[in-house]
Coordinates of C-alpha atoms and ligand atoms in Angstrom, one line a residue:
X1 CA -0.1 0.2 0.2
X2 CA 2.1 2.8 -1.2
X3 CA 1.2 6.4 -0.3
X4 CA -0.3 4.5 3.2
X5 CA 1.5 3.6 5.8
X6 CA -0.3 0.4 5.9
X7 CA -0.8 0.3 9.8
X8 CA -1.9 1.8 12.7
X9 CA -0.9 1.8 16.2
X10 CA -3.5 0.8 18.8
X11 CA -2.6 2.2 22.4
X12 CA -4.4 0.5 25.4
X13 CA -3.9 2.2 28.2
X14 CA -5.5 0.4 30.5
X15 CA -3.5 -2.7 29.9
X16 CA -0.4 -0.7 29.3
X17 CA 0.0 -1.9 25.9
X18 CA 0.8 -1.1 22.3
X19 CA 0.3 -3.0 19.2
X20 CA 0.5 -2.5 15.5
X21 CA -2.3 -3.5 13.3
X22 CA -2.7 -3.4 9.6
X23 CA -4.8 -1.1 7.7
X24 CA -7.4 -3.1 5.6
X25 CA -7.4 -1.9 1.7
X26 CA -11.1 -2.1 1.7
X27 CA -10.8 0.8 4.5
X28 CA -8.7 2.6 2.6
X29 CA -10.7 2.3 -0.4
X30 CA -13.7 3.3 1.1
X31 CA -12.8 6.0 3.8
X32 CA -9.3 7.1 1.8
X33 CA -7.9 8.7 5.1
X34 CA -8.1 11.3 7.7
X35 CA -11.6 12.0 8.6
X36 CA -12.6 9.0 7.1
X37 CA -10.8 6.5 9.3
X38 CA -11.6 8.5 12.3
X39 CA -15.3 7.8 12.0
X40 CA -15.2 4.2 10.5
X41 CA -13.1 3.3 13.7
X42 CA -15.1 5.0 15.9
X43 CA -18.5 3.6 14.8
X44 CA -17.1 0.2 14.6
X45 CA -15.6 0.1 17.8
X46 CA -17.5 2.5 20.4
X47 CA -20.9 1.2 21.6
X48 CA -24.1 3.4 21.3
X49 CA -24.7 5.8 24.4
X50 CA -21.4 5.3 26.6
X51 CA -20.0 8.2 28.6
X52 CA -17.3 10.3 26.6
X53 CA -14.8 10.3 29.5
X54 CA -15.1 6.8 30.3
X55 CA -12.8 3.9 29.7
X56 CA -15.1 2.9 26.9
X57 CA -14.5 6.3 24.3
X58 CA -11.7 5.9 22.1
X59 CA -9.7 8.6 20.4
X60 CA -8.2 8.6 16.9
X61 CA -5.3 10.9 15.8
X62 CA -5.2 10.4 12.2
X63 CA -3.0 12.0 9.6
X64 CA -4.0 12.9 5.8
X65 CA -3.4 10.7 3.2
X66 CA -0.7 13.3 1.6
X67 CA 0.9 14.3 4.7
X68 CA 4.7 14.4 4.7
X69 CA 5.0 14.5 1.1
X70 CA 5.9 17.3 -1.4
X71 CA 2.2 18.3 -1.9
X72 CA 1.8 22.0 -0.5
X73 CA -0.1 22.8 2.5
X74 CA -1.7 18.9 3.1
X75 CA -0.6 17.6 6.3
X76 CA -3.0 18.6 8.7
X77 CA -4.1 15.8 10.6
X78 CA -7.4 15.3 12.9
X79 CA -8.4 14.2 16.1
X80 CA -11.8 12.2 16.2
X81 CA -13.4 10.9 19.3
X82 CA -16.9 11.2 21.2
X83 CA -17.1 14.5 22.6
X84 CA -17.7 15.2 25.8
X85 CA -19.1 19.2 25.2
X86 CA -21.7 17.5 22.8
X87 CA -22.3 14.0 23.4
X88 CA -21.9 13.2 20.0
X89 CA -19.2 12.8 16.9
X90 CA -16.2 15.1 17.3
X91 CA -13.4 15.8 14.9
X92 CA -11.1 18.9 15.6
X93 CA -8.4 19.6 12.7
X94 CA -4.6 20.8 13.4
X95 CA -1.7 21.9 11.7
X96 CA 1.9 21.9 12.2
X97 CA 4.4 19.3 11.6
X98 CA 2.7 16.5 13.9
X99 CA 0.5 14.8 11.1
X100 CA 4.0 14.6 8.9
X101 CA 5.6 12.9 11.8
X102 CA 2.9 10.3 12.2
X103 CA 3.4 9.0 8.7
X104 CA 7.2 9.4 8.9
X105 CA 7.1 6.8 11.8
X106 CA 4.8 4.5 10.0
X107 CA 1.5 5.1 11.2
X108 CA -1.8 6.4 9.2
X109 CA -3.4 6.9 12.7
X110 CA -3.0 6.1 16.3
X111 CA -6.2 4.5 18.4
X112 CA -6.1 5.1 22.1
X113 CA -8.0 3.2 24.4
X114 CA -8.7 2.6 27.9
X115 CA -7.6 4.8 30.8
X116 CA -4.1 4.9 32.4
X117 CA -3.6 4.3 36.3
X118 CA -1.7 7.2 36.4
X119 CA -0.4 10.1 33.8
X120 CA 1.6 8.7 31.2
X121 CA 3.2 9.7 27.7
X122 CA 3.6 7.7 24.4
X123 CA 6.9 7.9 22.8
X124 CA 6.8 6.5 19.2
X125 CA 10.1 5.8 17.1
X126 CA 10.1 3.7 13.9
X127 CA 11.7 0.9 16.2
X128 CA 9.1 1.0 19.1
X129 CA 6.2 2.8 20.9
X130 CA 6.3 2.6 24.6
X131 CA 4.3 4.3 27.5
X132 CA 6.3 6.3 29.8
X133 CA 5.5 7.9 33.1
X134 CA 4.6 11.5 32.9
X135 CA 4.7 13.0 36.4
X136 CA 7.0 15.6 35.6
X137 CA 5.0 17.2 32.9
X138 CA 1.6 16.6 34.3
X139 CA 0.6 20.1 35.3
X140 CA 2.8 22.1 33.2
X141 CA 1.4 23.9 30.2
X142 CA 1.9 23.1 26.7
X143 CA 4.8 25.4 25.9
X144 CA 6.8 23.5 28.8
X145 CA 5.5 20.3 28.1
X146 CA 6.8 20.6 24.5
X147 CA 10.1 21.8 25.7
X148 CA 10.6 19.2 27.9
X149 CA 9.8 16.2 25.5
X150 CA 12.2 18.0 23.1
X151 CA 14.8 17.9 25.6
X152 CA 14.5 14.1 26.4
X153 CA 13.8 13.0 22.9
X154 CA 15.6 15.1 20.6
X155 CA 15.1 18.0 17.8
X156 CA 13.6 15.5 15.6
X157 CA 10.6 14.9 17.6
X158 CA 7.2 16.5 17.3
X159 CA 4.4 16.4 19.9
X160 CA 0.9 16.8 20.4
X161 CA 0.2 17.2 23.8
X162 CA -2.4 18.5 26.4
X163 CA -2.4 21.5 29.2
X164 CA -3.4 21.8 32.6
X165 CA -7.4 22.6 31.2
X166 CA -7.6 19.1 29.7
X167 CA -6.4 17.5 33.0
X168 CA -9.0 19.3 34.8
X169 CA -11.5 18.2 32.4
X170 CA -12.5 21.6 31.2
X171 CA -15.2 20.4 28.7
X172 CA -13.8 22.3 25.8
X173 CA -10.2 21.4 26.2
X174 CA -7.6 21.2 23.0
X175 CA -4.7 18.9 21.9
X176 CA -1.7 21.3 21.0
X177 CA 1.3 20.7 18.7
X178 CA 3.5 23.5 18.5
X179 CA 1.5 26.5 18.5
X180 CA -1.2 25.3 16.5
X181 CA -4.2 23.2 18.1
X182 CA -7.1 20.5 17.6
X183 CA -9.3 22.5 19.2
X184 CA -13.1 22.0 18.8
X185 CA -15.3 19.7 20.8
X186 CA -13.1 18.6 24.0
X187 CA -10.9 16.3 22.1
X188 CA -8.1 17.5 24.4
X189 CA -10.6 16.6 27.3
X190 CA -10.8 12.9 26.3
X191 CA -7.2 12.9 26.0
X192 CA -6.7 14.2 29.8
X193 CA -9.8 11.7 30.9
X194 CA -7.1 9.1 29.4
X195 CA -4.4 10.4 31.8
X196 CA -2.4 10.8 28.6
X197 CA -0.4 14.0 28.5
X198 CA 1.2 13.6 25.0
X199 CA 2.2 11.6 22.1
X200 CA 5.8 12.3 21.0
X201 CA 7.0 11.1 17.7
X202 CA 10.9 11.1 17.0
X203 CA 11.3 10.5 13.3
X204 CA 13.2 10.6 10.1
X205 CA 11.7 12.0 7.1
X206 CA 10.6 9.2 5.2
X207 CA 7.6 8.7 2.8
X208 CA 7.2 6.0 0.2
X209 CA 5.3 6.9 -2.8
X210 CA 3.7 4.9 -5.8
X211 CA 4.8 7.0 -8.5
X212 CA 7.3 9.4 -7.0
X213 CA 8.4 11.1 -10.3
X214 CA 4.9 11.8 -11.4
X215 CA 3.9 13.1 -7.6
X216 CA 6.8 15.2 -7.7
X217 CA 5.7 16.8 -11.2
X218 CA 2.1 17.2 -9.9
X219 CA 3.3 19.0 -6.6
X220 CA 5.6 21.7 -8.8
X221 CA 2.2 22.1 -10.8
X222 CA 0.4 22.7 -7.6
X223 CA 3.0 25.2 -6.2
X224 CA 3.0 27.3 -9.6
X225 CA -0.7 27.4 -9.5
X226 CA -1.1 28.5 -5.9
X227 CA 1.3 31.2 -6.7
X228 CA -0.4 32.7 -9.3
X229 CA -3.3 33.4 -7.4
X230 CA -4.0 36.5 -5.4
X231 CA -5.2 34.8 -2.4
X232 CA -1.7 32.8 -2.2
X233 CA -0.3 36.3 -1.9
X234 CA -3.1 37.4 0.6
X235 CA -2.8 34.7 2.9
X236 CA 1.4 34.8 3.0
X237 CA 1.0 38.7 3.7
X238 CA -1.9 38.6 6.1
X239 CA -2.7 35.1 7.4
X240 CA -6.2 35.6 8.5
X241 CA -5.7 39.2 10.5
X242 CA -7.3 40.8 7.4
X243 CA -10.5 39.1 8.4
X244 CA -12.0 41.4 10.9
X245 CA -12.2 43.9 8.3
X246 CA -14.2 42.1 5.6
X247 CA -16.4 40.4 8.3
X248 CA -17.1 43.8 9.7
X249 CA -17.7 45.6 6.2
X250 CA -20.5 42.8 5.2
X251 CA -21.9 43.2 9.0
X252 CA -21.4 39.4 9.8
X253 CA -18.6 39.7 12.9
X254 CA -20.8 38.6 15.9
X255 CA -20.6 41.2 18.5
X256 CA -22.2 41.2 22.1
X257 CA -23.0 37.4 22.0
X258 CA -24.8 37.4 18.6
X259 CA -26.5 40.3 18.9
X260 CA -24.7 42.6 16.3
X261 CA -22.9 42.1 13.2
X262 CA -20.6 44.9 13.4
X263 CA -17.8 46.1 16.2
X264 CA -17.7 49.8 16.7
X265 CA -14.0 50.9 15.7
X266 CA -13.4 47.6 14.1
X267 CA -10.8 49.7 11.6
X268 CA -8.6 49.6 14.3
X269 CA -8.0 45.8 14.3
X270 CA -6.9 45.7 10.5
X271 CA -3.8 44.0 9.4
X272 CA -1.7 47.2 9.8
X273 CA -2.4 47.0 13.7
X274 CA -1.0 43.5 14.0
X275 CA 1.8 43.9 11.6
X276 CA 3.4 46.5 13.8
X277 CA 3.9 43.7 16.2
X278 CA 4.9 40.7 14.1
X279 CA 8.0 39.2 14.6
X280 CA 8.0 36.2 12.3
X281 CA 5.9 34.4 9.9
X282 CA 5.7 30.3 10.4
X283 CA 3.6 27.4 8.7
X284 CA 2.6 23.9 9.2
X285 CA 4.8 20.9 7.5
X286 CA 5.5 21.8 3.6
X287 CA 3.5 25.0 3.2
X288 CA 4.8 27.9 1.8
X289 CA 2.1 30.4 2.5
X290 CA 3.3 30.1 6.0
X291 CA -0.2 31.8 7.5
X292 CA 0.9 31.8 11.0
X293 CA 2.2 35.3 12.3
X294 CA 3.8 35.7 15.3
X295 CA 3.3 38.8 17.3
X296 CA 4.4 39.8 20.3
X297 CA 3.1 42.6 22.4
X298 CA 5.3 45.5 23.3
X299 CA 4.1 47.9 25.8
X300 CA 1.0 48.4 28.0
X301 CA -0.6 45.8 30.5
X302 CA -0.2 42.8 28.1
X303 CA 3.6 43.5 27.3
X304 CA 5.4 40.5 26.6
X305 CA 2.4 38.6 25.1
X306 CA 3.5 36.1 22.4
X307 CA 1.3 34.1 20.2
X308 CA 1.4 32.3 16.8
X309 CA -1.8 34.3 15.9
X310 CA -4.3 35.0 16.7
X311 CA -6.3 33.6 13.9
X312 CA -9.5 35.1 12.6
X313 CA -11.7 32.8 14.7
X314 CA -9.4 33.8 18.0
X315 CA -9.4 37.2 17.8
X316 CA -13.0 37.5 17.1
X317 CA -13.7 35.2 20.0
X318 CA -11.7 37.6 22.1
X319 CA -12.6 41.1 20.8
X320 CA -16.3 40.4 19.6
X321 CA -17.7 38.5 21.9
X322 CA -17.0 41.2 24.9
X323 CA -17.0 44.4 22.6
X324 CA -13.7 45.3 22.7
X325 CA -10.9 46.4 20.3
X326 CA -7.9 45.7 21.7
X327 CA -5.4 43.7 19.3
X328 CA -3.4 43.4 22.3
X329 CA -5.9 41.4 24.4
X330 CA -6.6 39.3 21.8
X331 CA -3.0 38.0 21.4
X332 CA -2.7 37.8 25.2
X333 CA -5.9 35.8 25.4
X334 CA -4.6 33.8 22.7
X335 CA -1.4 32.9 24.4
X336 CA -3.4 31.9 27.6
X337 CA -5.6 29.3 25.6
X338 CA -2.8 27.9 23.9
X339 CA -0.7 27.4 27.3
X340 CA -3.8 25.9 29.1
X341 CA -4.9 23.8 26.1
X342 CA -8.3 25.9 25.6
X343 CA -10.6 25.9 22.5
X344 CA -10.5 29.9 21.7
X345 CA -13.6 29.5 20.0
X346 CA -15.7 27.9 22.9
X347 CA -13.6 30.0 25.5
X348 CA -14.7 33.2 24.0
X349 CA -17.9 32.5 23.3
X350 CA -18.8 31.1 27.0
X351 CA -17.4 34.2 28.1
X352 CA -19.2 36.4 25.7
X353 CA -22.4 34.3 27.5
X354 CA -21.2 35.6 30.9
X355 CA -20.7 39.2 29.9
X356 CA -24.5 39.2 28.5
X357 CA -25.8 37.3 31.7
X358 CA -24.1 40.3 33.8
X359 CA -25.8 43.0 31.9
X360 CA -28.8 41.4 32.3
X361 CA -28.4 41.0 35.7
X362 CA -28.8 37.5 35.5
X363 CA -25.4 37.0 37.3
X364 CA -23.4 39.5 39.6
X365 CA -20.1 40.5 41.1
X366 CA -21.1 38.0 43.9
X367 CA -21.1 35.1 41.3
X368 CA -17.9 36.6 39.6
X369 CA -15.7 36.6 42.4
X370 CA -15.9 40.6 41.8
X371 CA -14.8 40.6 38.3
X372 CA -16.8 43.4 36.4
X373 CA -17.9 41.8 33.3
X374 CA -19.1 45.0 31.5
X375 CA -18.2 45.1 27.9
X376 CA -15.1 46.5 26.7
X377 CA -13.4 45.0 29.8
X378 CA -10.9 42.8 28.6
X379 CA -8.9 42.5 32.1
X380 CA -11.9 40.7 33.4
X381 CA -11.6 38.4 30.0
X382 CA -8.2 37.4 30.6
X383 CA -8.6 36.8 34.2
X384 CA -11.9 34.5 33.4
X385 CA -9.6 32.4 30.9
X386 CA -7.2 31.8 34.0
X387 CA -10.1 30.9 36.1
X388 CA -11.5 28.7 33.5
X389 CA -8.0 27.0 32.8
X390 CA -7.8 26.0 36.4
X391 CA -11.7 25.3 37.2
X392 CA -11.4 27.7 39.9
X393 CA -14.4 29.5 41.0
X394 CA -17.0 31.0 38.4
X395 CA -14.6 29.5 35.9
X396 CA -15.5 26.0 37.3
X397 CA -19.2 26.8 35.8
X398 CA -17.5 28.5 32.1
X399 CA -15.6 25.2 32.1
X400 CA -18.6 23.3 31.3
X401 CA -18.9 25.1 28.1
X402 CA -22.2 27.7 27.4
X403 CA -25.1 25.3 27.4
X404 CA -24.4 23.4 30.6
X405 CA -23.0 26.9 32.4
X406 CA -26.1 28.2 31.3
X407 CA -28.4 25.2 32.6
X408 CA -26.4 25.5 35.8
X409 CA -26.9 29.1 36.4
X410 CA -30.7 29.2 35.5
X411 CA -32.9 32.1 35.5
X412 CA -33.3 31.7 31.6
X413 CA -29.8 32.0 31.0
X414 CA -29.8 29.1 28.3
X415 CA -32.1 31.2 25.8
X416 CA -28.6 33.2 25.6
X417 CA -26.0 30.2 25.1
X418 CA -25.0 30.7 21.3
X419 CA -24.2 26.8 20.3
X420 CA -25.7 24.3 18.2
X421 CA -25.8 20.7 19.9
X422 CA -23.7 22.3 22.5
X423 CA -20.8 23.3 20.3
X424 CA -20.1 27.0 20.4
X425 CA -20.7 28.7 17.0
X426 CA -17.9 30.3 15.1
X427 CA -17.2 34.2 14.2
X428 CA -19.7 34.3 11.1
X429 CA -23.2 35.5 11.5
X430 CA -26.1 32.9 10.6
X431 CA -28.7 35.8 10.0
X432 CA -26.1 37.5 7.3
X433 CA -24.7 34.5 5.8
X434 CA -28.2 31.8 5.7
X435 CA -26.3 29.0 4.3
X436 CA -23.2 29.0 7.0
X437 CA -26.2 29.1 9.7
X438 CA -27.9 25.9 7.9
X439 CA -24.6 24.3 8.1
X440 CA -24.2 25.1 11.7
X441 CA -27.6 23.5 12.5
X442 CA -26.9 20.6 10.5
X443 CA -23.2 20.1 11.2
X444 CA -22.4 16.3 12.7
X445 CA -20.4 18.1 15.2
X446 CA -22.6 20.8 16.2
X447 CA -21.7 24.6 15.4
X448 CA -18.9 24.7 13.7
X449 CA -17.8 26.5 10.4
X450 CA -14.8 24.1 9.5
X451 CA -16.8 20.9 9.0
X452 CA -18.1 22.1 5.7
X453 CA -20.4 24.7 7.2
X454 CA -18.9 27.9 5.9
X455 CA -20.6 28.5 2.5
X456 CA -18.0 30.4 0.6
X457 CA -20.6 30.3 -2.3
X458 CA -22.0 33.1 -0.5
X459 CA -18.8 34.9 -0.5
X460 CA -18.6 34.4 -4.7
X461 CA -17.2 30.8 -5.0
X462 CA -18.9 29.8 -8.2
X463 CA -18.9 26.1 -7.6
X464 CA -21.6 24.7 -7.7
X465 CA -22.9 28.3 -7.6
X466 CA -22.9 31.6 -6.4
X467 CA -25.7 32.2 -4.1
X468 CA -27.2 35.3 -2.2
X469 CA -26.2 35.1 1.3
X470 CA -29.9 36.9 2.6
X471 CA -31.8 34.3 0.8
X472 CA -32.7 31.2 2.4
X473 CA -34.8 29.2 -0.2
X474 CA -33.2 26.7 -2.5
X475 CA -29.5 26.3 -0.1
X476 CA -30.0 22.7 0.7
X477 CA -28.3 21.5 -2.0
X478 CA -25.3 24.1 -1.2
X479 CA -25.0 22.9 2.5
X480 CA -25.1 19.2 1.1
X481 CA -22.3 20.0 -1.4
X482 CA -20.1 21.6 1.2
X483 CA -20.7 19.0 3.8
X484 CA -19.8 16.4 1.2
X485 CA -16.5 17.9 0.6
X486 CA -15.2 16.1 3.3
X487 CA -12.7 14.6 1.1
X488 CA -11.0 17.9 1.9
X489 CA -10.4 16.1 5.1
X490 CA -9.1 12.8 3.8
X491 CA -6.1 14.4 2.0
X492 CA -5.9 16.6 4.3
X493 CA -5.9 20.1 2.6
X494 CA -5.7 23.0 4.2
X495 CA -8.7 25.3 3.7
X496 CA -6.5 28.5 3.0
X497 CA -4.5 26.7 0.4
X498 CA -7.9 24.9 -1.1
X499 CA -8.8 28.5 -2.1
X500 CA -5.3 29.5 -4.0
X501 CA -6.3 28.7 -7.6
X502 CA -7.6 26.0 -9.3
X503 CA -5.1 23.1 -8.3
X504 CA -7.1 21.2 -6.0
X505 CA -10.0 20.6 -8.6
X506 CA -7.3 20.0 -11.5
X507 CA -4.7 17.7 -9.4
X508 CA -5.8 16.5 -6.3
X509 CA -7.4 13.3 -7.8
X510 CA -4.4 12.7 -9.7
X511 CA -2.0 13.3 -6.9
X512 CA -3.9 10.5 -4.5
X513 CA -3.3 8.1 -7.7
X514 CA 0.3 9.0 -8.1
X515 CA 0.9 8.5 -4.2
X516 CA -1.2 5.5 -3.7
X517 CA -1.6 3.7 -7.1
X518 CA -5.3 3.4 -6.6
X519 CA -7.0 4.1 -9.9
X520 CA -10.4 5.1 -8.5
X521 CA -9.0 8.0 -6.7
X522 CA -8.7 9.7 -10.3
X523 CA -12.9 10.3 -10.2
X524 CA -14.2 12.9 -8.7
X525 CA -17.4 11.2 -8.5
X526 CA -16.0 8.5 -6.4
X527 CA -14.1 11.1 -4.2
X528 CA -17.5 12.8 -3.7
X529 CA -19.1 9.5 -2.7
X530 CA -16.6 9.0 -0.4
X531 CA -17.4 12.5 1.1
X532 CA -21.1 11.5 1.3
X533 CA -20.2 8.2 2.9
X534 CA -18.3 9.9 6.0
X535 CA -21.1 12.2 6.5
X536 CA -23.6 9.4 6.6
X537 CA -21.4 7.1 8.8
X538 CA -21.2 10.4 11.1
X539 CA -24.8 11.2 11.0
X540 CA -25.6 7.4 12.0
X541 CA -23.0 7.5 14.7
X542 CA -24.9 10.7 16.0
X543 CA -28.4 8.9 15.4
X544 CA -27.3 6.0 17.6
X545 CA -27.3 8.1 20.3
X546 CA -30.7 9.7 20.0
X547 CA -29.7 12.8 17.9
X548 CA -32.3 13.8 15.1
X549 CA -33.8 16.6 13.6
X550 CA -34.8 17.9 17.0
X551 CA -30.7 18.8 17.3
X552 CA -30.4 20.3 14.0
X553 CA -31.4 23.6 15.5
X554 CA -30.0 27.2 16.0
X555 CA -30.5 29.4 19.2
X556 CA -33.8 31.1 19.1
X557 CA -32.1 34.7 18.7
X558 CA -31.0 34.0 15.2
X559 CA -35.0 33.0 14.6
X560 CA -36.8 36.0 16.8
X561 CA -34.3 38.8 17.2
X562 CA -33.4 41.1 13.9
X563 CA -29.6 41.6 13.4
X564 CA -28.1 45.1 14.0
X565 CA -25.5 45.8 11.4
X566 CA -24.9 49.2 12.1
X567 CA -23.6 51.1 8.7
X568 CA -23.0 47.5 6.9
X569 CA -25.7 45.9 5.1
X570 CA -28.2 43.1 6.7
X571 CA -30.2 45.4 9.3
X572 CA -33.0 43.7 10.4
X573 CA -32.1 40.0 9.0
X574 CA -33.6 36.8 10.7
X575 CA -33.8 33.2 10.0
X576 CA -37.4 32.7 9.1
X577 CA -37.5 28.9 7.6
X578 CA -35.3 26.6 9.4
X579 CA -38.1 24.0 9.3
X580 CA -38.7 24.1 5.7
X581 CA -34.8 24.2 4.9
X582 CA -34.8 20.8 7.0
X583 CA -37.3 19.3 4.9
X584 CA -35.5 20.1 2.1
X585 CA -32.4 19.0 3.1
X586 CA -33.4 15.5 4.8
X587 CA -35.0 15.0 1.0
X588 CA -32.1 15.6 -1.0
X589 CA -30.0 13.2 1.1
X590 CA -32.5 10.6 1.5
X591 CA -32.6 10.7 5.1
X592 CA -36.2 10.4 6.7
X593 CA -38.3 13.1 8.0
X594 CA -36.9 12.8 11.3
X595 CA -33.2 13.2 9.6
X596 CA -32.2 9.6 10.1
X597 CA -30.5 8.0 7.2
X598 CA -32.5 5.6 5.1
X599 CA -32.0 2.0 4.0
X600 CA -31.6 2.9 0.8
X601 CA -29.4 5.9 1.2
X602 CA -27.1 3.6 3.6
X603 CA -27.2 0.5 1.1
X604 CA -26.0 3.1 -2.0
X605 CA -23.0 4.3 0.1
X606 CA -21.7 0.5 1.0
X607 CA -23.1 1.0 4.8
X608 CA -25.3 -2.0 4.4
X609 CA -24.3 -3.0 7.7
X610 CA -25.4 0.3 9.7
X611 CA -29.1 -0.6 8.5
X612 CA -30.0 -2.4 11.5
X613 CA -28.4 0.2 13.7
X614 CA -30.9 2.9 12.0
X615 CA -33.9 0.9 12.0
X616 CA -35.0 1.5 15.4
X617 CA -34.9 5.2 14.9
X618 CA -37.1 5.0 11.7
X619 CA -40.4 5.9 12.7
X620 CA -43.8 3.7 11.2
X621 CA -44.7 6.4 8.7
X622 CA -40.9 5.7 7.3
X623 CA -39.7 2.8 8.9
X624 CA -38.1 1.5 5.8
X625 CA -36.6 4.8 5.2
X626 CA -38.1 5.0 1.5
X627 CA -40.0 7.9 2.1
X628 CA -36.7 10.1 2.8
Ligands
SF4_701 S1 -2.0 28.1 5.0 FE1 -1.4 27.9 7.3 S2 -2.9 26.9 8.1 FE2 -2.7 25.9 6.5 S3 -0.9 24.7 5.7 FE3 -0.3 26.8 5.1 S4 0.5 27.4 7.4 FE4 -0.8 26.1 8.0

């Protein structure tokens, strides 16, 4: 199996064992790699309704098929598990070098199960994998942990680790590699529950491809096409820091817990503000875009703060949520979250909930240990991040995520939790981007922008067609098209590189063939079918645990309160027809009216073995799934 390592590492922490297992060709053919392998093994090996923090849950760290090759920007990796935040399927995507190193050391993925008796880390080399005591690094931040592991194992070591937040089971803890994170859904929390502090891989660069010459020629073409595109220069120059301007101009930059679509004074947060503090450009393995911009704050209350970023979502989460334009505070917050190992989106949105509850008098200073959560007070936000990371005082409540925290606070707070399926929404306003909002509602991991939810067609992308962002009708096929693009996450292709020219459409299938020799991968129809198979299996995983139409929803705010956008377009927008959208979406997916995959669809996708699991969820009128 050229292109693949052809095996994975099973780590049983309860037994203290590590074993190699072969990757079956049929699994590779059907699920390709990355996210596909994640859901395939989770579905097959997890029983329904298990507790995500119990010994029964499993965590997969999965590399992309093209990781470690000369292909540009294709070495990302994903963490897949059952989420302690949402209770449904979880996938979180990360960059850095770790995905390439997993491939170099000879694995397509690492499957972690059980719970260790005491904190351990996994060290993997080409010769052996072993569990080692982690007493010295348990409690350390992610930066200190990675430094320590490099000292132990040398400069050719790359690490994915957790910080103190995951050790304390903060529900939205991340896995950190370098200064990049697999952040969403509490994948780090699962790792923390298993008492696994880190996975450290020491390896030399080594990849075997089916047709290396052909592959290298395609990679050269890819780079040529990317470099000729305006997006390449744009991403290389600014990273994602320009995003604050465009999103505010469009009126889709959520402010004050998604009440407004434009931040007063947003002009102060443009790329020039960040450029003044930039000290370096960094990137993931074999990516010449190097979108990571390292910033250091030189003066003021956050002097000395340093972060690789913040990228768009993080600086939005630490500015829009609390109505602040302090660039310095976003850098300090980002650094703090990275070191604690916290998901910046969930952290920022949960803090945004607290600020609104404070404004409404639902919570007071007596609840927040004296912190004044008044809009613009970024000092209180920084203090809250520390409290969350340590699960200290009021931070212990916020550490549960917005939905659980709101339920615990009571007094109607739940109405202000901006989440879908329990996952905090991202920095794109659904009332100004309707297909994106419908994508949040139907995403298999909850309210994520990165799981096929962000509809670039609303920004002018012509494939399959450009759509008006305010219109609600006729968007189900667009949402399905984007979600079925799970193929991006088998490669795994970075979303920023994907948009640099048309290399992906022209070259990606050929690259997969040159890497593996599997001719079927040359066919876009085959790859899209694999994407659809992955989404259907995600959906079946959730359905087995009781998720259905009732969970494909958006917070009531978007459906009852008009959006306010200041000078931007979109004033008064509201989401009016979510239910109508769902009818159309399920019909096109060939799912039942309750959103359960039908027999016909599962068999068409080669998932016949899932039919028996879905049958109990088909209602009388659509028992055989025939009505769709
Ligand atoms: S564009 Fe940025 S996130 Fe994407 S692969 Fe390159 S450095 Fe990583």
